[in-house]
mmCIF file of C-alpha atoms in Angstrom:
data_model
loop_
_atom_site.group_PDB
_atom_site.id
_atom_site.type_symbol
_atom_site.label_atom_id
_atom_site.label_comp_id
_atom_site.label_asym_id
_atom_site.label_seq_id
_atom_site.Cartn_x
_atom_site.Cartn_y
_atom_site.Cartn_z
ATOM 1 C CA MET K 1 -0.006 -0.102 -0.058
ATOM 2 C CA ALA K 2 1.358 3.440 -0.969
ATOM 3 C CA PHE K 3 0.682 6.623 0.911
ATOM 4 C CA ARG K 4 0.719 10.326 0.192
ATOM 5 C CA LEU K 5 1.574 12.532 3.079
ATOM 6 C CA ARG K 6 -0.936 15.497 3.376
ATOM 7 C CA LYS K 7 0.808 17.485 6.034
ATOM 8 C CA THR K 8 4.287 17.674 7.785
ATOM 9 C CA VAL K 9 4.888 15.241 10.509
ATOM 10 C CA ALA K 10 6.898 16.977 13.185
ATOM 11 C CA LEU K 11 8.589 14.340 15.590
ATOM 12 C CA ILE K 12 8.891 15.575 19.060
ATOM 13 C CA GLY K 13 10.436 14.094 22.218
ATOM 14 C CA MET K 14 13.563 13.926 24.269
ATOM 15 C CA MET K 15 17.155 13.682 23.039
ATOM 16 C CA GLY K 16 17.775 10.050 22.355
ATOM 17 C CA ALA K 17 14.060 9.268 21.617
ATOM 18 C CA GLY K 18 15.065 8.486 17.907
ATOM 19 C CA LYS K 19 13.591 11.585 16.192
ATOM 20 C CA THR K 20 16.495 11.585 13.531
ATOM 21 C CA ALA K 21 16.930 7.843 13.014
ATOM 22 C CA VAL K 22 13.172 6.971 13.012
ATOM 23 C CA GLY K 23 12.305 10.256 11.022
ATOM 24 C CA THR K 24 14.878 9.205 8.359
ATOM 25 C CA ALA K 25 13.395 5.743 8.158
ATOM 26 C CA LEU K 26 9.787 6.968 8.034
ATOM 27 C CA ALA K 27 10.665 9.545 5.256
ATOM 28 C CA ARG K 28 12.099 6.746 3.287
ATOM 29 C CA LEU K 29 8.928 4.544 3.729
ATOM 30 C CA LEU K 30 6.766 7.469 2.640
ATOM 31 C CA GLY K 31 9.013 8.766 -0.119
ATOM 32 C CA VAL K 32 9.089 12.265 1.377
ATOM 33 C CA PRO K 33 11.977 14.569 2.376
ATOM 34 C CA PHE K 34 13.403 14.192 5.926
ATOM 35 C CA LEU K 35 14.374 17.560 7.504
ATOM 36 C CA ASP K 36 15.969 18.279 10.970
ATOM 37 C CA SER K 37 15.280 21.613 12.476
ATOM 38 C CA ASP K 38 18.566 21.623 14.474
ATOM 39 C CA GLU K 39 20.599 21.022 11.226
ATOM 40 C CA ALA K 40 18.574 23.911 9.581
ATOM 41 C CA ILE K 41 19.484 26.200 12.550
ATOM 42 C CA GLU K 42 23.148 25.173 12.338
ATOM 43 C CA ARG K 43 23.293 25.905 8.530
ATOM 44 C CA ALA K 44 21.601 29.288 9.023
ATOM 45 C CA ALA K 45 23.832 30.235 11.875
ATOM 46 C CA ASN K 46 27.022 28.615 10.450
ATOM 47 C CA ARG K 47 27.743 27.092 13.904
ATOM 48 C CA SER K 48 26.600 24.090 15.919
ATOM 49 C CA VAL K 49 23.721 24.093 18.496
ATOM 50 C CA SER K 50 26.384 23.751 21.258
ATOM 51 C CA GLU K 51 28.226 26.825 19.935
ATOM 52 C CA ILE K 52 24.932 28.805 19.636
ATOM 53 C CA PHE K 53 24.013 27.923 23.202
ATOM 54 C CA GLN K 54 27.506 28.836 24.342
ATOM 55 C CA ARG K 55 27.829 32.133 22.546
ATOM 56 C CA ASP K 56 24.297 33.455 22.455
ATOM 57 C CA GLY K 57 22.442 31.438 25.094
ATOM 58 C CA GLU K 58 19.344 29.287 25.101
ATOM 59 C CA VAL K 59 16.911 32.252 24.582
ATOM 60 C CA CYS K 60 18.614 33.298 21.390
ATOM 61 C CA PHE K 61 18.726 29.651 20.209
ATOM 62 C CA ARG K 62 14.973 29.190 21.058
ATOM 63 C CA ALA K 63 14.171 32.299 18.950
ATOM 64 C CA ARG K 64 16.017 30.993 15.941
ATOM 65 C CA GLU K 65 14.421 27.549 16.459
ATOM 66 C CA THR K 66 10.833 29.227 16.191
ATOM 67 C CA GLU K 67 11.936 31.059 12.953
ATOM 68 C CA VAL K 68 13.243 27.884 11.383
ATOM 69 C CA LEU K 69 10.280 25.794 12.474
ATOM 70 C CA THR K 70 7.928 28.344 10.888
ATOM 71 C CA ARG K 71 9.784 28.207 7.700
ATOM 72 C CA LEU K 72 10.054 24.328 7.554
ATOM 73 C CA MET K 73 6.371 23.810 8.623
ATOM 74 C CA SER K 74 5.263 26.073 5.771
ATOM 75 C CA GLY K 75 7.099 23.977 3.081
ATOM 76 C CA PRO K 76 5.870 20.863 1.359
ATOM 77 C CA PRO K 77 4.900 17.998 3.508
ATOM 78 C CA CYS K 78 7.842 16.108 4.978
ATOM 79 C CA ILE K 79 9.002 14.346 8.092
ATOM 80 C CA LEU K 80 10.596 16.924 10.458
ATOM 81 C CA SER K 81 12.735 16.046 13.406
ATOM 82 C CA THR K 82 12.729 18.872 16.039
ATOM 83 C CA GLY K 83 15.073 19.551 18.815
ATOM 84 C CA GLY K 84 14.012 18.193 22.296
ATOM 85 C CA GLY K 85 12.935 21.640 23.710
ATOM 86 C CA ALA K 86 11.114 22.917 20.460
ATOM 87 C CA PHE K 87 7.732 21.640 21.508
ATOM 88 C CA LEU K 88 7.899 23.414 24.893
ATOM 89 C CA ALA K 89 7.440 26.789 23.352
ATOM 90 C CA PRO K 90 3.485 27.523 22.888
ATOM 91 C CA ALA K 91 4.274 29.332 19.627
ATOM 92 C CA ASN K 92 6.030 26.310 18.209
ATOM 93 C CA ARG K 93 3.183 23.994 19.302
ATOM 94 C CA ALA K 94 0.648 26.264 17.615
ATOM 95 C CA ILE K 95 2.839 26.238 14.337
ATOM 96 C CA ILE K 96 2.987 22.542 14.302
ATOM 97 C CA ALA K 97 -0.649 22.022 15.102
ATOM 98 C CA GLU K 98 -1.760 24.546 12.372
ATOM 99 C CA LYS K 99 0.582 23.306 9.528
ATOM 100 C CA GLY K 100 1.030 19.592 10.470
ATOM 101 C CA VAL K 101 0.899 17.123 13.235
ATOM 102 C CA ALA K 102 3.090 16.449 16.252
ATOM 103 C CA VAL K 103 4.012 12.879 17.003
ATOM 104 C CA TRP K 104 5.747 12.324 20.265
ATOM 105 C CA LEU K 105 8.303 9.472 20.317
ATOM 106 C CA LYS K 106 7.892 8.502 24.000
ATOM 107 C CA ALA K 107 10.869 6.667 25.590
ATOM 108 C CA ASP K 108 11.672 6.096 29.237
ATOM 109 C CA LEU K 109 14.471 7.424 31.191
ATOM 110 C CA ASP K 110 16.658 4.168 31.065
ATOM 111 C CA LEU K 111 16.313 3.937 27.239
ATOM 112 C CA LEU K 112 17.063 7.580 26.763
ATOM 113 C CA TRP K 113 20.155 7.347 29.057
ATOM 114 C CA GLN K 114 21.319 4.396 27.295
ATOM 115 C CA ARG K 115 21.252 6.306 23.975
ATOM 116 C CA VAL K 116 22.647 9.585 24.975
ATOM 117 C CA ARG K 117 25.191 8.848 27.843
ATOM 118 C CA HIS K 118 28.237 8.697 25.535
ATOM 119 C CA LYS K 119 27.313 11.702 23.384
ATOM 120 C CA THR K 120 29.226 14.871 23.720
ATOM 121 C CA THR K 121 26.938 16.977 21.578
ATOM 122 C CA ARG K 122 24.256 17.608 24.073
ATOM 123 C CA PRO K 123 24.689 20.916 25.688
ATOM 124 C CA LEU K 124 21.872 20.482 28.293
ATOM 125 C CA LEU K 125 23.660 17.432 29.673
ATOM 126 C CA ARG K 126 26.905 19.189 30.373
ATOM 127 C CA THR K 127 26.338 18.998 34.178
ATOM 128 C CA PRO K 128 27.951 17.240 37.080
ATOM 129 C CA ASP K 129 25.187 14.571 36.976
ATOM 130 C CA PRO K 130 23.948 14.377 33.470
ATOM 131 C CA ARG K 131 21.564 11.329 34.201
ATOM 132 C CA ALA K 132 19.788 13.332 36.847
ATOM 133 C CA THR K 133 19.734 16.382 34.533
ATOM 134 C CA LEU K 134 17.994 14.013 31.821
ATOM 135 C CA ALA K 135 15.590 12.872 34.426
ATOM 136 C CA GLY K 136 14.720 16.307 35.472
ATOM 137 C CA LEU K 137 14.256 17.444 31.806
ATOM 138 C CA LEU K 138 12.123 14.316 31.107
ATOM 139 C CA ALA K 139 9.807 15.013 34.205
ATOM 140 C CA ALA K 140 9.467 18.706 33.278
ATOM 141 C CA ARG K 141 8.848 18.034 29.578
ATOM 142 C CA GLU K 142 6.578 14.909 29.541
ATOM 143 C CA PRO K 143 3.354 16.911 30.414
ATOM 144 C CA VAL K 144 4.065 19.113 27.500
ATOM 145 C CA TYR K 145 5.010 16.282 25.085
ATOM 146 C CA ALA K 146 1.775 14.711 26.117
ATOM 147 C CA LEU K 147 -0.070 17.496 24.186
ATOM 148 C CA ALA K 148 1.095 15.980 20.902
ATOM 149 C CA GLN K 149 -1.683 14.720 18.704
ATOM 150 C CA VAL K 150 -0.024 11.316 18.315
ATOM 151 C CA THR K 151 2.105 9.281 20.780
ATOM 152 C CA VAL K 152 4.228 6.290 19.826
ATOM 153 C CA GLU K 153 5.978 4.362 22.611
ATOM 154 C CA ALA K 154 9.579 3.089 22.123
ATOM 155 C CA ALA K 155 10.851 0.010 23.577
ATOM 156 C CA PRO K 156 14.557 -1.096 23.854
ATOM 157 C CA ASP K 157 14.000 -4.085 21.643
ATOM 158 C CA TYR K 158 12.452 -2.003 18.745
ATOM 159 C CA SER K 159 14.576 -1.457 15.771
ATOM 160 C CA ILE K 160 14.478 1.856 13.916
ATOM 161 C CA GLU K 161 12.412 0.158 11.266
ATOM 162 C CA ASP K 162 10.050 -1.231 13.924
ATOM 163 C CA MET K 163 9.508 2.325 15.258
ATOM 164 C CA ALA K 164 9.056 3.768 11.795
ATOM 165 C CA ALA K 165 6.432 1.133 11.134
ATOM 166 C CA LYS K 166 4.805 1.930 14.507
ATOM 167 C CA VAL K 167 4.598 5.696 13.630
ATOM 168 C CA LEU K 168 3.211 4.879 10.126
ATOM 169 C CA SER K 169 0.597 2.630 11.671
ATOM 170 C CA ALA K 170 -0.377 5.481 14.096
ATOM 171 C CA LEU K 171 -0.498 8.060 11.349
ATOM 172 C CA SER K 172 -2.587 5.649 9.168
ATOM 173 C CA ALA K 173 -5.317 5.796 11.836
ATOM 174 C CA ARG K 174 -5.710 9.548 11.099
ATOM 175 C CA PRO K 175 -7.453 10.471 7.731
ATOM 176 C CA ASP K 176 -6.127 13.964 7.872
ATOM 177 C CA ILE K 177 -2.287 12.881 7.521
ATOM 178 C CA LEU K 178 -2.030 10.154 5.139
ATOM 179 C CA GLU K 179 -3.956 9.390 1.936
ATOM 180 C CA THR K 180 -3.783 5.904 0.492
ATOM 181 C CA THR K 181 -2.827 6.003 -3.200
#
């Protein structure tokens, strides 16, 4: 069965939830572009997210993030990976809801920690106790992530392809997102 994507799918969730990996696989399944809002911010600023955080601060980064999300959500339907904090801003949630659909890739703390503990590219985890920081971020963000129109639960034994198939199945249940061709 083939599908046509009617609107952009914005993948939201914590760092390590699989937004980039699952998003890439999902875009391949649907034959649509995969975009990453953090990559778009880095290209526009000509520096990494970490450098933007360090030089300009989180407030400046979040303002750029809203600008980039607005632009990407206004383009042709695609699969869009968003930064872990993007969905926290009411303006970003409104943009995503108006122009697309938010899909929360929900993963528990143990799975997230297993995936991010060796990464050095996570500016929010540069703390004396990064696991506790991750736990605090997860606790604070989960109620906001729960506002997403679609939630797909991750599990340690799911492959990237399994998760992409689960997201596709969840999207298929909504007539406003996918059209069967």
